[in-house]
PDB file of C-alpha atoms in Angstrom:
ATOM      1  CA  GLU A   1       0.000   0.000   0.000  1.00 95.00           C
ATOM      2  CA  VAL A   2       1.399   3.378  -1.015  1.00 96.00           C
ATOM      3  CA  GLN A   3       1.730   5.764   1.922  1.00 97.00           C
ATOM      4  CA  LEU A   4       2.908   9.366   1.826  1.00 98.00           C
ATOM      5  CA  VAL A   5       3.184  11.169   5.165  1.00 98.00           C
ATOM      6  CA  GLU A   6       3.912  14.888   5.186  1.00 98.00           C
ATOM      7  CA  SER A   7       5.247  16.929   8.097  1.00 97.00           C
ATOM      8  CA  GLY A   8       6.842  20.301   8.806  1.00 97.00           C
ATOM      9  CA  GLY A   9       3.940  22.647   8.268  1.00 96.00           C
ATOM     10  CA  GLY A  10       2.978  25.395  10.656  1.00 97.00           C
ATOM     11  CA  LEU A  11       2.421  29.096  11.190  1.00 97.00           C
ATOM     12  CA  VAL A  12       5.138  31.409   9.899  1.00 97.00           C
ATOM     13  CA  GLN A  13       5.436  35.149   9.410  1.00 97.00           C
ATOM     14  CA  PRO A  14       5.710  36.677   5.931  1.00 97.00           C
ATOM     15  CA  GLY A  15       9.291  36.407   4.734  1.00 97.00           C
ATOM     16  CA  GLY A  16       9.924  33.352   6.857  1.00 97.00           C
ATOM     17  CA  SER A  17      11.002  29.845   5.933  1.00 98.00           C
ATOM     18  CA  LEU A  18       9.797  26.284   6.433  1.00 97.00           C
ATOM     19  CA  ARG A  19      10.990  22.871   5.317  1.00 98.00           C
ATOM     20  CA  LEU A  20       8.369  20.256   4.533  1.00 98.00           C
ATOM     21  CA  SER A  21       9.170  16.552   4.546  1.00 98.00           C
ATOM     22  CA  CYS A  22       7.355  13.547   3.097  1.00 98.00           C
ATOM     23  CA  ILE A  23       8.214   9.984   4.050  1.00 98.00           C
ATOM     24  CA  ALA A  24       7.186   7.449   1.424  1.00 98.00           C
ATOM     25  CA  SER A  25       6.495   3.745   1.803  1.00 97.00           C
ATOM     26  CA  GLY A  26       4.774   0.916  -0.030  1.00 97.00           C
ATOM     27  CA  PHE A  27       6.626   1.414  -3.320  1.00 97.00           C
ATOM     28  CA  THR A  28      10.186   1.763  -4.620  1.00 97.00           C
ATOM     29  CA  PHE A  29      10.630   5.474  -3.955  1.00 98.00           C
ATOM     30  CA  SER A  30      13.834   5.792  -5.989  1.00 97.00           C
ATOM     31  CA  ASN A  31      12.019   4.651  -9.162  1.00 97.00           C
ATOM     32  CA  TYR A  32       9.475   7.463  -9.335  1.00 97.00           C
ATOM     33  CA  ALA A  33       9.281  11.189  -9.843  1.00 97.00           C
ATOM     34  CA  MET A  34       7.535  13.108  -7.077  1.00 97.00           C
ATOM     35  CA  SER A  35       5.725  16.403  -6.738  1.00 97.00           C
ATOM     36  CA  TRP A  36       4.391  18.868  -4.232  1.00 97.00           C
ATOM     37  CA  VAL A  37       0.922  20.267  -4.796  1.00 97.00           C
ATOM     38  CA  ARG A  38      -1.098  22.647  -2.648  1.00 97.00           C
ATOM     39  CA  GLN A  39      -4.670  23.711  -2.050  1.00 97.00           C
ATOM     40  CA  ALA A  40      -5.495  27.144  -0.696  1.00 96.00           C
ATOM     41  CA  PRO A  41      -8.776  27.764   1.144  1.00 91.00           C
ATOM     42  CA  GLY A  42     -11.669  27.758  -1.306  1.00 93.00           C
ATOM     43  CA  LYS A  43      -9.455  26.993  -4.311  1.00 96.00           C
ATOM     44  CA  GLY A  44      -8.510  23.976  -6.385  1.00 95.00           C
ATOM     45  CA  LEU A  45      -5.304  22.002  -6.330  1.00 94.00           C
ATOM     46  CA  GLU A  46      -2.235  23.858  -7.603  1.00 95.00           C
ATOM     47  CA  TRP A  47       0.903  22.048  -8.737  1.00 95.00           C
ATOM     48  CA  VAL A  48       3.968  23.543  -7.001  1.00 96.00           C
ATOM     49  CA  SER A  49       7.072  21.570  -7.915  1.00 97.00           C
ATOM     50  CA  TRP A  50       8.341  18.316  -9.506  1.00 97.00           C
ATOM     51  CA  ILE A  51      11.506  16.284  -9.192  1.00 97.00           C
ATOM     52  CA  ASN A  52      12.584  13.295 -11.261  1.00 97.00           C
ATOM     53  CA  TYR A  53      13.536   9.909  -9.807  1.00 97.00           C
ATOM     54  CA  THR A  54      17.228  10.715  -9.360  1.00 97.00           C
ATOM     55  CA  GLY A  55      16.749  14.271  -8.159  1.00 96.00           C
ATOM     56  CA  GLY A  56      18.700  15.542 -11.142  1.00 96.00           C
ATOM     57  CA  ARG A  57      15.808  17.396 -12.771  1.00 97.00           C
ATOM     58  CA  THR A  58      13.336  19.754 -11.162  1.00 97.00           C
ATOM     59  CA  ARG A  59      10.521  22.053 -12.199  1.00 96.00           C
ATOM     60  CA  TYR A  60       8.660  24.822 -10.391  1.00 97.00           C
ATOM     61  CA  ALA A  61       5.465  26.803 -10.754  1.00 96.00           C
ATOM     62  CA  ASP A  62       6.165  30.433 -11.652  1.00 97.00           C
ATOM     63  CA  SER A  63       4.557  31.514  -8.378  1.00 96.00           C
ATOM     64  CA  VAL A  64       7.275  29.807  -6.297  1.00 97.00           C
ATOM     65  CA  LYS A  65      10.296  29.839  -8.608  1.00 98.00           C
ATOM     66  CA  GLY A  66      13.351  31.256  -6.861  1.00 97.00           C
ATOM     67  CA  ARG A  67      11.785  30.856  -3.412  1.00 98.00           C
ATOM     68  CA  PHE A  68      11.107  27.105  -3.089  1.00 98.00           C
ATOM     69  CA  THR A  69      13.530  24.217  -3.536  1.00 98.00           C
ATOM     70  CA  ILE A  70      12.471  20.612  -4.001  1.00 98.00           C
ATOM     71  CA  SER A  71      14.864  17.795  -3.172  1.00 98.00           C
ATOM     72  CA  ARG A  72      14.874  14.102  -2.285  1.00 98.00           C
ATOM     73  CA  ASP A  73      16.927  11.578  -0.352  1.00 98.00           C
ATOM     74  CA  ASN A  74      16.361   8.193  -1.960  1.00 98.00           C
ATOM     75  CA  ALA A  75      18.269   6.404   0.803  1.00 98.00           C
ATOM     76  CA  LYS A  76      15.740   7.729   3.317  1.00 98.00           C
ATOM     77  CA  ASN A  77      12.650   7.485   1.062  1.00 98.00           C
ATOM     78  CA  THR A  78      12.050  11.149   1.788  1.00 98.00           C
ATOM     79  CA  LEU A  79      10.951  14.123  -0.297  1.00 98.00           C
ATOM     80  CA  TYR A  80      11.552  17.712   0.828  1.00 98.00           C
ATOM     81  CA  LEU A  81      10.306  21.183   0.027  1.00 98.00           C
ATOM     82  CA  HIS A  82      12.391  24.056   1.376  1.00 98.00           C
ATOM     83  CA  MET A  83      10.313  27.217   1.302  1.00 98.00           C
ATOM     84  CA  THR A  84      11.801  30.677   1.787  1.00 98.00           C
ATOM     85  CA  GLY A  85      10.444  34.184   1.356  1.00 97.00           C
ATOM     86  CA  LEU A  86       6.986  32.947   2.286  1.00 98.00           C
ATOM     87  CA  LYS A  87       4.009  35.124   1.377  1.00 97.00           C
ATOM     88  CA  PRO A  88       0.418  35.119   2.680  1.00 96.00           C
ATOM     89  CA  GLU A  89      -0.679  33.727  -0.697  1.00 96.00           C
ATOM     90  CA  ASP A  90       1.424  30.621   0.000  1.00 97.00           C
ATOM     91  CA  THR A  91      -1.068  29.676   2.737  1.00 97.00           C
ATOM     92  CA  ALA A  92      -2.435  26.266   1.814  1.00 98.00           C
ATOM     93  CA  VAL A  93      -2.467  22.585   2.617  1.00 98.00           C
ATOM     94  CA  TYR A  94       0.638  21.107   1.012  1.00 98.00           C
ATOM     95  CA  TYR A  95       0.525  17.567  -0.333  1.00 98.00           C
ATOM     96  CA  CYS A  96       3.265  15.196  -1.340  1.00 97.00           C
ATOM     97  CA  ALA A  97       2.343  13.337  -4.537  1.00 97.00           C
ATOM     98  CA  LYS A  98       3.732  10.338  -6.386  1.00 97.00           C
ATOM     99  CA  SER A  99       4.063  10.358 -10.167  1.00 95.00           C
ATOM    100  CA  PRO A 100       3.309   7.251 -12.252  1.00 94.00           C
ATOM    101  CA  TYR A 101       6.537   8.009 -14.160  1.00 94.00           C
ATOM    102  CA  SER A 102      10.228   8.097 -13.330  1.00 94.00           C
ATOM    103  CA  ASP A 103      11.563  10.847 -15.563  1.00 93.00           C
ATOM    104  CA  TYR A 104       8.582  12.220 -17.485  1.00 90.00           C
ATOM    105  CA  TYR A 105       7.044  15.422 -16.149  1.00 88.00           C
ATOM    106  CA  SER A 106       3.370  15.108 -15.316  1.00 84.00           C
ATOM    107  CA  ASP A 107       1.144  17.258 -13.119  1.00 79.00           C
ATOM    108  CA  ARG A 108      -1.210  14.322 -12.588  1.00 86.00           C
ATOM    109  CA  PRO A 109      -0.001  12.205  -9.682  1.00 89.00           C
ATOM    110  CA  ASP A 110      -1.410   8.760  -8.969  1.00 92.00           C
ATOM    111  CA  TYR A 111      -1.162   9.019  -5.169  1.00 96.00           C
ATOM    112  CA  ARG A 112      -1.270  11.892  -2.710  1.00 96.00           C
ATOM    113  CA  GLY A 113      -0.671  12.159   1.028  1.00 96.00           C
ATOM    114  CA  GLN A 114      -2.952  13.640   3.667  1.00 96.00           C
ATOM    115  CA  GLY A 115      -1.263  17.020   3.611  1.00 97.00           C
ATOM    116  CA  THR A 116       0.307  19.471   6.040  1.00 98.00           C
ATOM    117  CA  GLN A 117      -1.031  22.962   6.710  1.00 98.00           C
ATOM    118  CA  VAL A 118       1.161  25.984   6.007  1.00 98.00           C
ATOM    119  CA  THR A 119      -0.139  29.337   7.211  1.00 98.00           C
ATOM    120  CA  VAL A 120       1.719  32.548   6.424  1.00 97.00           C
ATOM    121  CA  SER A 121       0.469  35.412   8.562  1.00 96.00           C
ATOM    122  CA  SER A 122       1.707  38.170  10.809  1.00 94.00           C
TER     123      SER A 122
END
């Protein structure tokens, strides 16, 4: 059974930083690309970032480019999202998501975790 468990969310002031983590189990983590997606209150899901199976290729939504960094540790079956320069509009539930592919970019994951809340407010 695929399981994705996010952690690291919380309340942070504008301009602050957070690092989200996602521990994966139930599949061979190192064989699949992964993504972070988010859902703000009252809005639909928004793709945030993607990383290929080796960690050698990444992609970002324009709204977070230059502020967020996605990474992975295949030895620990863990995906990360380092967020800096946080803005109130980054407030959302952040989900870790598994791609059905290893190296092909897709914004349509086949599994998603339960999410972790990030709130940016003064």
